[in-house]
């Protein structure tokens, strides 16, 4: 498939959604089989040819999230953002942010958003974010937090609450065999609190080598 990829790319018909989906699926297939450098290469060619609405990736330069400021539609494939369908939670893009409208009837715990980052092995990384929870029933609700899952192996780094008054960046070190990190935003109702409701806007999520 990699050998015939240049021919597939050259044969792409601009504006054909079926072809675009199949080509993005190829990047997804490579990720699922641990072929991360090849998947990054395919992803970048799709971006370069205007087939994929995203930013190119460059793990060696520390660029491992393809849409850190939510400028593009969620793809739910490849290195794009995956938005989960959760009862009581409605999502939309809004002027450079991912908007979550939460009814208060959502489950007590659920994943809400995730992305795959092609990190390099044996590197210290720092996850930072900008979020606006002022329109929530509890603007500092401690139930929202990122988890970083290093694959293969599944080792988890649990980050501090997303909406803390003084949020701390989330640092982790990839293992010698790490091929990618799955960054997951989860909600879990904290003991002694009621289920959150209202609107939260996630404005950016950046993962960069820690200095």
Coordinates of N, CA, C and O in Angstrom, one line a residue, residues 129 131 138-145 159-168:
X129 N -3.0 23.9 28.5 CA -4.3 24.2 27.9 C -4.8 25.5 28.3 O -4.4 26.1 29.3
X131 N -8.8 27.2 28.8 CA -10.2 26.8 28.9 C -11.0 27.9 29.6 O -10.5 28.6 30.4
X138 N -20.6 25.3 37.9 CA -19.5 25.3 38.8 C -18.2 25.6 38.0 O -17.6 24.7 37.5
X139 N -17.9 26.9 37.9 CA -16.8 27.2 37.0 C -15.4 26.6 37.3 O -14.5 26.5 36.5
X140 N -15.3 26.1 38.6 CA -14.0 25.4 39.0 C -14.3 23.9 39.2 O -13.6 23.3 40.0
X141 N -15.3 23.4 38.6 CA -15.6 22.0 38.8 C -14.4 21.1 38.6 O -13.7 21.2 37.6
X142 N -14.1 20.3 39.6 CA -12.8 19.5 39.6 C -13.0 18.2 38.8 O -12.0 17.4 38.7
X143 N -14.1 18.0 38.2 CA -14.4 16.7 37.5 C -13.7 16.5 36.1 O -13.5 15.4 35.7
X144 N -13.3 17.7 35.5 CA -12.7 17.6 34.2 C -11.1 17.5 34.4 O -10.5 18.3 35.1
X145 N -10.5 16.5 33.6 CA -9.1 16.4 33.7 C -8.6 15.6 32.5 O -9.3 14.7 32.0
X159 N -3.5 14.1 34.9 CA -3.2 15.5 35.0 C -4.1 16.1 36.1 O -5.1 15.5 36.5
X160 N -3.7 17.3 36.5 CA -4.5 18.1 37.5 C -5.8 18.5 36.9 O -6.0 18.5 35.7
X161 N -6.8 18.9 37.7 CA -8.1 19.3 37.2 C -8.0 20.4 36.1 O -7.2 21.4 36.3
X162 N -8.7 20.3 35.1 CA -8.7 21.3 34.0 C -9.0 22.7 34.4 O -8.4 23.7 33.9
X163 N -10.0 22.8 35.3 CA -10.5 24.1 35.7 C -10.0 24.6 37.0 O -10.6 25.5 37.6
X164 N -8.9 24.1 37.5 CA -8.3 24.6 38.7 C -8.0 26.1 38.6 O -7.7 26.7 37.5
X165 N -8.1 26.8 39.8 CA -7.8 28.2 39.8 C -6.4 28.6 39.3 O -6.2 29.6 38.6
X166 N -5.5 27.8 39.6 CA -4.1 27.9 39.1 C -3.7 26.6 38.5 O -2.9 25.9 39.1
X167 N -4.1 26.4 37.3 CA -3.8 25.0 36.7 C -2.4 24.8 36.5 O -1.6 25.7 36.0
X168 N -1.9 23.6 36.8 CA -0.5 23.2 36.6 C -0.4 22.5 35.3 O -1.3 21.7 35.0

